[in-house]
Coordinates of C-alpha atoms in Angstrom, one line a residue:
X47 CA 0.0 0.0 0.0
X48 CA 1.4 3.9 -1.0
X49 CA 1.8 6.4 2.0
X50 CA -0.8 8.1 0.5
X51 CA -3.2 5.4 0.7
X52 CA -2.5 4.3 4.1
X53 CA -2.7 7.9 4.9
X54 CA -6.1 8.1 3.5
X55 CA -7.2 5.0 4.6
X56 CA -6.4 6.2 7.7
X57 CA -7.9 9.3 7.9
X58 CA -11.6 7.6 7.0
X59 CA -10.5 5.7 9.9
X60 CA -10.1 8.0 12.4
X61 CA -12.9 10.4 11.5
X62 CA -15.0 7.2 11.3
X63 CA -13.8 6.7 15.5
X64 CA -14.3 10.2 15.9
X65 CA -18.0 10.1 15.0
X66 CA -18.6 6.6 16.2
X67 CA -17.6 6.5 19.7
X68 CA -19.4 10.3 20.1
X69 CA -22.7 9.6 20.5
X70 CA -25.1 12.4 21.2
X71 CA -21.9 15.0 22.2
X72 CA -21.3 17.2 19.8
X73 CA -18.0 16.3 17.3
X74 CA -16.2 20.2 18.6
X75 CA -17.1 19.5 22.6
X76 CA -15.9 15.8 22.6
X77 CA -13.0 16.5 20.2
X78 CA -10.4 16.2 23.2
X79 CA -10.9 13.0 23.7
X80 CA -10.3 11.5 20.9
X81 CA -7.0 13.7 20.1
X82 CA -6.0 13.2 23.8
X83 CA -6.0 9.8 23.6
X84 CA -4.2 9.7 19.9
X85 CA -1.7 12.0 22.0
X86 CA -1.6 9.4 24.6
X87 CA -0.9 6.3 22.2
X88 CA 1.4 8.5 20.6
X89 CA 3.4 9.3 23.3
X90 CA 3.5 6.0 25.0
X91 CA 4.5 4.3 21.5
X92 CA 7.0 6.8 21.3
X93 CA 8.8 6.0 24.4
X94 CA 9.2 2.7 24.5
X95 CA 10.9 3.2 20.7
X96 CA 13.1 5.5 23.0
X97 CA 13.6 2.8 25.6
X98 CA 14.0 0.0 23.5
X99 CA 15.7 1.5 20.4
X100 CA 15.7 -1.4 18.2
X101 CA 16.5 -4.0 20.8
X102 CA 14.8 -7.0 19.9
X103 CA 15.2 -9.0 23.2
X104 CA 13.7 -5.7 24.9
X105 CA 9.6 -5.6 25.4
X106 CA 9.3 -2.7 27.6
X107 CA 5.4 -2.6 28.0
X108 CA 6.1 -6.4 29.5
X109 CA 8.4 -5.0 32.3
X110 CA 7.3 -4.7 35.7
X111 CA 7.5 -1.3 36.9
X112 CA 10.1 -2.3 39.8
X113 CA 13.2 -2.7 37.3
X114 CA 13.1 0.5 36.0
X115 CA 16.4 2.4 38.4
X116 CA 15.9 6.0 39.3
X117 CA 19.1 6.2 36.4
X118 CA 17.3 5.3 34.0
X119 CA 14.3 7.3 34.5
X120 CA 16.4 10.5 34.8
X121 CA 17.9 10.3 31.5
X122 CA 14.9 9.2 29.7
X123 CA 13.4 12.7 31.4
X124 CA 16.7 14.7 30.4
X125 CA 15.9 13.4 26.7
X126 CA 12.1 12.8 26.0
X127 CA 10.9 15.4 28.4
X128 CA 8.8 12.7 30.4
X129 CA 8.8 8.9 31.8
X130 CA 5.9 6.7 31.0
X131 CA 6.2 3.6 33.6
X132 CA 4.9 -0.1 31.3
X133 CA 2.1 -0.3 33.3
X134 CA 1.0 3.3 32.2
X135 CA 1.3 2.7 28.5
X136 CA -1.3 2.8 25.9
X137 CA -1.4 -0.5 25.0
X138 CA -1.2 -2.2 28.7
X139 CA -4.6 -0.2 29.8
X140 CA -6.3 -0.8 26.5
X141 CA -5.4 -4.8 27.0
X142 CA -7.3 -4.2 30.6
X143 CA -9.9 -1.6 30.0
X144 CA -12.9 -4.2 29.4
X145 CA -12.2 -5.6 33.0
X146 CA -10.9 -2.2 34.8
X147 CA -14.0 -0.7 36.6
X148 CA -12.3 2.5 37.7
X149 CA -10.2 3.1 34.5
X150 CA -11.3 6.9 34.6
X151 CA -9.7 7.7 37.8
X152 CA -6.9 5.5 36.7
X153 CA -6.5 7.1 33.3
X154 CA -6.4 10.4 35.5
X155 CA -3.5 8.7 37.6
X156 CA -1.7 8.1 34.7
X157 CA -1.9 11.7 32.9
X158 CA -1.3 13.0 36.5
X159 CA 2.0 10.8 36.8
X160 CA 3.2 11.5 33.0
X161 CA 2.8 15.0 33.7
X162 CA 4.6 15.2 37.4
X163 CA 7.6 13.2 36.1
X164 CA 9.0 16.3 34.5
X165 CA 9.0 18.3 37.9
X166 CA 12.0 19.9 38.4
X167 CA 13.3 19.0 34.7
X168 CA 14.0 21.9 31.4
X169 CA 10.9 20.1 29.9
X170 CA 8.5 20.8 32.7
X171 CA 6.7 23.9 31.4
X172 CA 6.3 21.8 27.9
X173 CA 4.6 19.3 29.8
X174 CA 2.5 20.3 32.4
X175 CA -1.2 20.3 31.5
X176 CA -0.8 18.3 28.2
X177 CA -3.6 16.3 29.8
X178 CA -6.0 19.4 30.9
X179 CA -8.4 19.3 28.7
X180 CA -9.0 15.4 28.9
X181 CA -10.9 15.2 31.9
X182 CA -11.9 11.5 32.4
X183 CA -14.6 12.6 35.1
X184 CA -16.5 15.1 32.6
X185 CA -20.5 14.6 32.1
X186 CA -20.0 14.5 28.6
X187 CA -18.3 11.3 29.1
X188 CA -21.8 10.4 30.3
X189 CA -23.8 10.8 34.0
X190 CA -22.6 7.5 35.9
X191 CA -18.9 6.3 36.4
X192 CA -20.0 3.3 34.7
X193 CA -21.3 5.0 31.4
X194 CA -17.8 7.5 31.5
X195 CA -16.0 3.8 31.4
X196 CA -18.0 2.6 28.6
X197 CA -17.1 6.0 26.4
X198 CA -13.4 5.7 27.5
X199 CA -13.2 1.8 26.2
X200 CA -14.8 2.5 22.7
X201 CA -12.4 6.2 22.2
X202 CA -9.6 3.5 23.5
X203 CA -10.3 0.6 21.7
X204 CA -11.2 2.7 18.7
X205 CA -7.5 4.7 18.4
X206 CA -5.8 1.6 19.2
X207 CA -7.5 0.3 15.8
X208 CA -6.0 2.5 14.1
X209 CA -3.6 0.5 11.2
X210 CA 0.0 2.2 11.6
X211 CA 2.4 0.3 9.4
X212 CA 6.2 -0.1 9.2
X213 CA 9.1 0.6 11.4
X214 CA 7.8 3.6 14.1
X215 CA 10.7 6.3 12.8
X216 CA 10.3 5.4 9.4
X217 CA 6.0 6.2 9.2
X218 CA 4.7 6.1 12.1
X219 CA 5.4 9.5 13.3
X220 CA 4.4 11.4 10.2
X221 CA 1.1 9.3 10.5
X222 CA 0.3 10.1 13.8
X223 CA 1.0 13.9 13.0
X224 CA -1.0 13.6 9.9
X225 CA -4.1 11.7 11.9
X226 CA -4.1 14.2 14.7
X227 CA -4.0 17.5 12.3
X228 CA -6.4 15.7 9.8
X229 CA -8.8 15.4 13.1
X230 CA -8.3 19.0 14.0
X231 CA -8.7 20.1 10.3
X232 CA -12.4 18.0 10.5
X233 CA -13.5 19.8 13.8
X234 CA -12.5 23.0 12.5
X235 CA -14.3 23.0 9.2
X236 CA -17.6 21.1 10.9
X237 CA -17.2 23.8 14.0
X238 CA -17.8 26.8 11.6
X239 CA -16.7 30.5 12.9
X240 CA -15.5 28.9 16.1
X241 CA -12.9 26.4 14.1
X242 CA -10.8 29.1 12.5
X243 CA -9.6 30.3 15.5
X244 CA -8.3 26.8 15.8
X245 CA -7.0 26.0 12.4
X246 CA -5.4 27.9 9.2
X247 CA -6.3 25.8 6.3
X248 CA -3.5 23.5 5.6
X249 CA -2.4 24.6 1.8
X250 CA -3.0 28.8 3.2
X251 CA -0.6 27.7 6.0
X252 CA 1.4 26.3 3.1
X253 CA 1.6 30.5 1.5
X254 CA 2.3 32.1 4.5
X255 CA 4.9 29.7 5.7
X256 CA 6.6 29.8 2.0
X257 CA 6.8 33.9 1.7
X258 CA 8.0 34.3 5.5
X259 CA 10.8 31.8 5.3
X260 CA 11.6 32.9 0.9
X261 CA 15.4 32.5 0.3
X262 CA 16.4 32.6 3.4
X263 CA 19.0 29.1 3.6
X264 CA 18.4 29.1 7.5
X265 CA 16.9 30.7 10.1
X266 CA 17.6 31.0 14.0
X267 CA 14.0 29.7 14.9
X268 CA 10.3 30.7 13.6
X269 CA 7.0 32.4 16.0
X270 CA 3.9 32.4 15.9
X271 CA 2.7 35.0 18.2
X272 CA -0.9 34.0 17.8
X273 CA -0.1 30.1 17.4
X274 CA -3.5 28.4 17.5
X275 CA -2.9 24.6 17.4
X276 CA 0.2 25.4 15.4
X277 CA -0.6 24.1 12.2
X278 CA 0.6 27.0 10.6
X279 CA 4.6 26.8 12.6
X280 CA 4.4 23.2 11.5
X281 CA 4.2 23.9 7.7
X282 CA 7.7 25.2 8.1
X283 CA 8.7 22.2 9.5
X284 CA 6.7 20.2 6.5
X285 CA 8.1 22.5 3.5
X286 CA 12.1 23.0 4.6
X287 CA 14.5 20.9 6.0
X288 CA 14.9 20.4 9.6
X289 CA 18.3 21.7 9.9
X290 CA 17.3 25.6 8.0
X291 CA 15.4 26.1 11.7
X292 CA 17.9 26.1 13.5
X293 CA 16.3 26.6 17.2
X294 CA 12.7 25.8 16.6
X295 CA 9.2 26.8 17.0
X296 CA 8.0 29.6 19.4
X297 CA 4.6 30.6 19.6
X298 CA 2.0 32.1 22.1
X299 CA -1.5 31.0 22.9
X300 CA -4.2 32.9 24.9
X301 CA -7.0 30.0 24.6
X302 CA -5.9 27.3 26.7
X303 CA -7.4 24.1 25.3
X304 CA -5.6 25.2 21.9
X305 CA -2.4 26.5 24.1
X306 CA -2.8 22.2 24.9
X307 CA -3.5 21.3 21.2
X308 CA -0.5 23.3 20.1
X309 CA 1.7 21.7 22.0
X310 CA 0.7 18.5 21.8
X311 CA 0.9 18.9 17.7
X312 CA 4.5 19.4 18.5
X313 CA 5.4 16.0 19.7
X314 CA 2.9 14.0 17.4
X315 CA 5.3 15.9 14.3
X316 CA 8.5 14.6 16.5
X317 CA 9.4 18.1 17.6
X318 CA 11.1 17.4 21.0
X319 CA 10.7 19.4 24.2
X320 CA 13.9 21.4 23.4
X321 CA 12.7 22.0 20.1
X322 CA 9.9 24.2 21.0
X323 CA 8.8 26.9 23.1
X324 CA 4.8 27.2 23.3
X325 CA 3.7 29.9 25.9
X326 CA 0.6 30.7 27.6
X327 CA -1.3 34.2 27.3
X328 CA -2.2 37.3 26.0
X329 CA 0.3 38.0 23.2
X330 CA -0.6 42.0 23.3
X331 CA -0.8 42.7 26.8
X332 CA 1.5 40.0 28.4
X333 CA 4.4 39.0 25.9
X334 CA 6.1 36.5 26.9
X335 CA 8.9 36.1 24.6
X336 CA 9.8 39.3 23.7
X337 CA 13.6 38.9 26.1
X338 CA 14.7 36.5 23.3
X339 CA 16.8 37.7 20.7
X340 CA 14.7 38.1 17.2
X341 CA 13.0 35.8 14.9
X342 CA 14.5 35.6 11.4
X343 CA 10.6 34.1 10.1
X344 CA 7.1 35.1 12.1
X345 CA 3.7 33.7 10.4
X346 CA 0.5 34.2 12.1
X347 CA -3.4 34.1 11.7
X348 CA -4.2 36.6 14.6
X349 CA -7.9 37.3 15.0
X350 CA -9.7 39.2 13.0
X351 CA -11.0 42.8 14.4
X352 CA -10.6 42.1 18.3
X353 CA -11.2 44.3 20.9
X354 CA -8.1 45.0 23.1
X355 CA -7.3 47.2 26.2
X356 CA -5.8 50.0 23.6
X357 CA -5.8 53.5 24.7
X358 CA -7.3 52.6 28.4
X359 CA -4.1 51.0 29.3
X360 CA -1.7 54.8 29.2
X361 CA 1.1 52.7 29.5
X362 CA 1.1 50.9 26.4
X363 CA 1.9 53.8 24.0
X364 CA 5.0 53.7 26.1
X365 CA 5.7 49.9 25.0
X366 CA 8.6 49.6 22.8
X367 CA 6.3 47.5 20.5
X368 CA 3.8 50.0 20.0
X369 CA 5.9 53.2 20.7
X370 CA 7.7 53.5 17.3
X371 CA 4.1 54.5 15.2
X372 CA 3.5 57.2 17.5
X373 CA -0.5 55.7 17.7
X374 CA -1.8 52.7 19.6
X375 CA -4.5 50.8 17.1
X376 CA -8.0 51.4 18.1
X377 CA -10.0 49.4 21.1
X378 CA -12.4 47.8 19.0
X379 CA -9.9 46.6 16.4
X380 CA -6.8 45.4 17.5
X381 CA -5.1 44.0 14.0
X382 CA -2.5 46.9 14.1
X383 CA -1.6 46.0 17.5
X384 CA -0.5 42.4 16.4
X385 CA 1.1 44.1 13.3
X386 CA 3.0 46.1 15.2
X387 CA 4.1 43.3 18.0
X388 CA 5.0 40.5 14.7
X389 CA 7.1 43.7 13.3
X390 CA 9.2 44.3 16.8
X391 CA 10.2 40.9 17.1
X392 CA 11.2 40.6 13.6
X393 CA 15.2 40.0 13.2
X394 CA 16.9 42.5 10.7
X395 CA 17.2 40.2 7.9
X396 CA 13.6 38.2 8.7
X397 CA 10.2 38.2 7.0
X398 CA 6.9 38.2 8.8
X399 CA 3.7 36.7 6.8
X400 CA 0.7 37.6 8.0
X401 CA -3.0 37.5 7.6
X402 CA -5.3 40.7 7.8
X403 CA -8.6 41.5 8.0
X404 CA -8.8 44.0 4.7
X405 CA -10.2 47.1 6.2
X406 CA -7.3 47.8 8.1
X407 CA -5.5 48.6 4.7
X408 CA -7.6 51.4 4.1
X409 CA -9.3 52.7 7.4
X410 CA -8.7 56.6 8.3
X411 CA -7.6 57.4 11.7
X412 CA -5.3 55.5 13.9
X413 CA -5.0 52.8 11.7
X414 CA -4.1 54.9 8.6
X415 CA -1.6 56.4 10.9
X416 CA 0.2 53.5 11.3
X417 CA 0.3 52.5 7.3
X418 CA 2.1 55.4 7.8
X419 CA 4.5 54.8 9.8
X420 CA 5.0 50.7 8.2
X421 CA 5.3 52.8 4.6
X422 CA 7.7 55.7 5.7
X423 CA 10.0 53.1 7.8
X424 CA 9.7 50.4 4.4
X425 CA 9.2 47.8 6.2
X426 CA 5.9 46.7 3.7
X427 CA 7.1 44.2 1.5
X428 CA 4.4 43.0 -0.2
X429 CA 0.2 42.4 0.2
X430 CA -1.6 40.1 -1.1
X431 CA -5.4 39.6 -1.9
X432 CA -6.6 36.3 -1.4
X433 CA -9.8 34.8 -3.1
X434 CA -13.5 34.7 -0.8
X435 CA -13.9 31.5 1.4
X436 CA -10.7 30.3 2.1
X437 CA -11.3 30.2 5.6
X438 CA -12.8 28.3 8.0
X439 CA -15.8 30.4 9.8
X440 CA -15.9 33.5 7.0
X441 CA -16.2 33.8 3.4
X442 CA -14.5 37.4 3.6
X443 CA -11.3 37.7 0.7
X444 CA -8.9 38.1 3.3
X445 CA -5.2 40.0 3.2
X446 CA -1.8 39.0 3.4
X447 CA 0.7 41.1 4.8
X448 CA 4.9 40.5 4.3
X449 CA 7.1 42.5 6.3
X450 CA 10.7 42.9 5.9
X451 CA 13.2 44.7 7.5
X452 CA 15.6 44.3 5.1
X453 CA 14.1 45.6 1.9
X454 CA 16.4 47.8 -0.7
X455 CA 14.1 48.9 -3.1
X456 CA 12.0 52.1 -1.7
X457 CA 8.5 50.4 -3.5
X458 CA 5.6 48.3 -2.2
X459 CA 4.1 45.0 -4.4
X460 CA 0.6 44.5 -4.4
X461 CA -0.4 41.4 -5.9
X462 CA -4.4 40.2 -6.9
X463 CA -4.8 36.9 -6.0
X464 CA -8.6 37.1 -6.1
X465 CA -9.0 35.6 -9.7
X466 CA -10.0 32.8 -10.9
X467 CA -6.2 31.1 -11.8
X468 CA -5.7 31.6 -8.1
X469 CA -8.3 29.1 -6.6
X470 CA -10.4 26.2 -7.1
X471 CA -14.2 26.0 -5.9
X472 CA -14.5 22.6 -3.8
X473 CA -18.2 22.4 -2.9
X474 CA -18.9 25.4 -1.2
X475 CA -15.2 26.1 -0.3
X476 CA -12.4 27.8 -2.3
X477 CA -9.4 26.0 -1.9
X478 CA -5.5 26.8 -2.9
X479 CA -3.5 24.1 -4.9
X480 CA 0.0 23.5 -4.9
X481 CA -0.2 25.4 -8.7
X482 CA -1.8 28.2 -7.5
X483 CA 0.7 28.9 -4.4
X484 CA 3.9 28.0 -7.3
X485 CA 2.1 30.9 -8.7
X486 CA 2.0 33.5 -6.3
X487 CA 5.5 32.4 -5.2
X488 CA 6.5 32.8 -8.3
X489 CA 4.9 36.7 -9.1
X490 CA 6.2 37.5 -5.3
X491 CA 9.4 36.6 -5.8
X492 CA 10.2 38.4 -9.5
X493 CA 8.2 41.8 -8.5
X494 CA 7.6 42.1 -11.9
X495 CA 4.6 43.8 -13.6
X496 CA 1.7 41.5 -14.5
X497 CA -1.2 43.2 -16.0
X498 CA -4.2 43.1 -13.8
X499 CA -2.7 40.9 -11.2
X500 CA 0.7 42.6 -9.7
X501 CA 2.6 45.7 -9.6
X502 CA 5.3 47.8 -7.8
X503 CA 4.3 51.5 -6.6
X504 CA 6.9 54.1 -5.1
X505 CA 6.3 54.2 -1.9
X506 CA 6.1 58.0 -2.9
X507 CA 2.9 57.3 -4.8
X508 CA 1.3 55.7 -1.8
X509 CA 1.9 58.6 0.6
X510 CA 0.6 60.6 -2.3
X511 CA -2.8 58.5 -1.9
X512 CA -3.0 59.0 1.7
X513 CA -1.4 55.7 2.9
X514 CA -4.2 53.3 1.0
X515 CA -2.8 50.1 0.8
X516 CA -5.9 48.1 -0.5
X517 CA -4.6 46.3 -3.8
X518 CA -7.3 47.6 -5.5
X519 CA -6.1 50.7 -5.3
X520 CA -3.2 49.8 -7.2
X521 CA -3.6 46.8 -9.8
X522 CA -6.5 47.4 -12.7
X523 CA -9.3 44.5 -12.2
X524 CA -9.1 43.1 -15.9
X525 CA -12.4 44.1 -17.8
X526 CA -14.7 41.4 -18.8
X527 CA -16.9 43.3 -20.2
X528 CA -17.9 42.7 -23.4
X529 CA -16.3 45.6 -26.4
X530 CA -19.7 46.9 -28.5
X531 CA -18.4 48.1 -31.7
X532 CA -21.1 51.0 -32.1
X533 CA -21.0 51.4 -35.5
X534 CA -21.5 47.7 -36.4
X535 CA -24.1 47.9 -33.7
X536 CA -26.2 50.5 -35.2
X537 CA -25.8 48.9 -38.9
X538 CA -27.6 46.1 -36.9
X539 CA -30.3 47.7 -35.9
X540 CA -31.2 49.5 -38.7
X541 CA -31.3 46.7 -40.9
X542 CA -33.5 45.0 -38.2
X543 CA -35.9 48.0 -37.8
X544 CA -36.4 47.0 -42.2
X545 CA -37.1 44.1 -41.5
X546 CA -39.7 44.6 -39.3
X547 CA -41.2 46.8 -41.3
X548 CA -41.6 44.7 -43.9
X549 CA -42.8 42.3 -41.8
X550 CA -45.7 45.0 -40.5
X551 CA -46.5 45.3 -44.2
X552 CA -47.0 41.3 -44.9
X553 CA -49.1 41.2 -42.0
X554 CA -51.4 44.2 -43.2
X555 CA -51.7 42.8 -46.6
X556 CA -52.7 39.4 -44.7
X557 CA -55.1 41.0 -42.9
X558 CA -56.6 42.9 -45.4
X559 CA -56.7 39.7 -47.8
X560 CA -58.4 37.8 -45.0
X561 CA -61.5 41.2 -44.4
X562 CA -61.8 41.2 -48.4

């Protein structure tokens, strides 16, 4: 069988389990369980790889928990990030689940201990709380211990299922990430507005990850400062070698439950614990990584059109992030603000890619004063329209903005994506192909002229048009209208208006034939 075929036969799998074990819950509220415990197989199949690697006389999940020396659980910490005893692995509780009348408290146990191990370790902020959000005790589980059991077995049983073939470095891990971001793709799309705060459509994720990270050979590492589940930090990792990021994936997360998916997307694309830095918080008002040195590549899908503290907080005009445009965005919209924060942590010679919500490129007031201030400095590389309904949760044709700190040319691309060589309509969906991003890759990367779908302007002639920085404003939507010759049109009427008059005349001789 092809890796693509396994792949999709295992994604009808999965989404089959997903739905299957369920019941009544709705797929968005009982999606932690099922990606918890793909986490939880994961992790467990993981380790003993670790512990065993590639002994054949050595069956860890057969061991008794007695053998294992404090030694040998410190290094395993100091390298995996966490120790997973055999009696706690995946497949030794799904071999006793049928028979085990309190496996939710002992599932809890087990989290608990997998968690706890790291205490005290580098890894322990990466790992506490991987387990938050899958709360064996929860109603939705069902309303009697007995029933939660019942739930747990099938979600077990079903993920342990799951066909993963070949050798565990060689497939399994890129199946495991693939089943776990397929799963989080599915909830997105079938949550509606909720999902895309969730998820950037993989092959957009593709885009933005392509034109941050464009000719650069390596980077020092690559943020996300509004990281979601971290699909779109993991396209890096999909599309360039391992070795061009050179310190790895930073992001920041204010939602919780997707500060836990984020991470745990990390280890199911074998990113270890020292690999990644995945924070906790409020990205505009309580940074957390802005003491590290800068990012040479920043993607993001911040929200669209938030409202944020702004001008009620005097001390953030103050903050070095904000300070520099002289204008704090407004309350009710805080795109600027995450603008402005991607642009401060940029490194000299980086690019940041992200996605805007379109007014903000031609808005008056604080937010034109800020165009202002991105134009003046240079620091607008390129924007980018992108077809309608793209995303998850809006059909809006939303905005891609590049910055660059290391531009040479005093000029700004705009580029019109919104045609129809740009996209394909997939049921009620647009979607972007792998032809369609060579494409804009392409157009972004030779800044030439192409009629009616890029151009270059002075930066001159956009201060000239009060900082607009719509693409509209600058590339000609190709007319597909219809050209009337009016001459030819007129020959054509007049020789109808004869014929119809002639045609009067027949029918008045008929007529008067028909009276005589």
């Amino acid at each position: 069988m092809t890796s693509n075929n396994q792949r999709a036969e295992l994604q009808s799998q999965i989404w089959k389990i997903a739905n299957d074990v369920r019941g009544a819950v709705d797929g968005w509220d009982f999606k932690q369980f099922v990606l918890g415990t793909l986490f939880y197989r994961f992790i467990s199949e993981n380790f003993t790889d670790y512990i065993e690697a590639g002994d054949e006389s050595i069956n860890y999940a057969s061991l008794p928990d007695n053998v294992i020396t404090p030694e040998i659980k410190d290094d395993a910490i100091k390298t995996k990030g966490y120790f997973i005893y055999p009696s706690e692995l995946f497949v030794n509780i799904v071999e006793k689940a049928n028979e085990n009348e309190n496996l939710n408290t002992d599932l809890a146990a087990i989290f608990t201990a997998i968690e706890s191990s790291a205490n005290g370790y580098p890894s322990e902020q990466d790992i506490k709380g991987l387990f938050a959000d899958f709360d064996t005790t929860s109603n939705r589980l069902g309303n009697t211990v007995e029933h939660k059991n019942d739930r747990l077995r099938d979600v077990l049983k079903g993920v342990s299922g799951l066909k993963l073939e070949g050798d565990f470095k060689d497939s399994k891990i890129d199946f495991f990430g693939d089943a776990y971001e397929f799963l989080i793709h599915k909830y997105a799309a079938n949550a509606g507005k909720s999902g895309g705060e969730y998820f950037t459509p993989t092959n957009v994720s593709q885009l933005i990850a392509q034109l941050a990270m464009h000719k650069q050979e390596k980077i020092n590492k690559i943020y996300d400062p509004a990281a979601g589940s971290g699909s779109l930090l993991l396209q890096a990792k999909k599309h360039f070698d391992n070795h061009i990021i050179e310190e790895g994936f930073f992001g920041q997360e204010i939602n919780h439950t997707t500060y836990n998916l984020a991470r745990m997307n990390m280890f199911l694309h074998n990113i270890n614990y020292d690999k990644f830095h995945i924070e906790l918080g409020n990205t505009l008002m309580n940074p957390k990584l802005g003491d590290d040195k800068p990012f040479d590549a920043i993607v993001s899908n911040p929200p669209y059109s938030i409202k944020w503290k702004g001008s009620d907080d005097p001390t953030l005009i103050n903050d070095d992030r904000f300070a520099p445009a002289g204008v704090l965005a407004p309350k009710s919209k805080a795109d600027f603000a995450f603008v402005l924060h991607s642009l401060s942590y940029l490194s000299s010679k980086g690019r940041a890619a992200l996605v805007c919500f379109p007014g903000i490129f031609y808005r008056g007031g604080a937010e034109q004063k800020i165009r202002k201030y991105l134009v003046d400095n240079n620091y607008v590389e390129t924007i980018i329209a992108l077809a309608p309904n793209l995303f998850y949760g809006t059909t809006i044709a939303v905005t891609l903005l590049v910055l660059s700190k290391s531009k040479t040319e005093i000029k700004t691309q705009f580029i019109d994506a919104t045609g129809e060589d740009f996209f394909k309509k997939v049921n009620n969906n647009n979607v972007l192909y792998k032809g369609h991003i060579d494409e804009i890759m392409r157009i972004f990367d030779c800044k030439e002229e192409v009629p009616n779908v890029a151009t270059c302007i002075d930066n001159s002639k956009i201060e000239e048009n009060d900082y607009n920085l719509s693409v509209n404003s600058y590339v000609k939507t190709k007319d597909t209208r219809v050209k009337i010759d009016i001459t030819v049109l007129n020959k054509e009427v007049a020789s109808t208006v004869k014929k119809i008059d002639k045609l009067r005349t027949d029918i008045d001789n008929i007529v008067k034939e028909i009276e005589v």
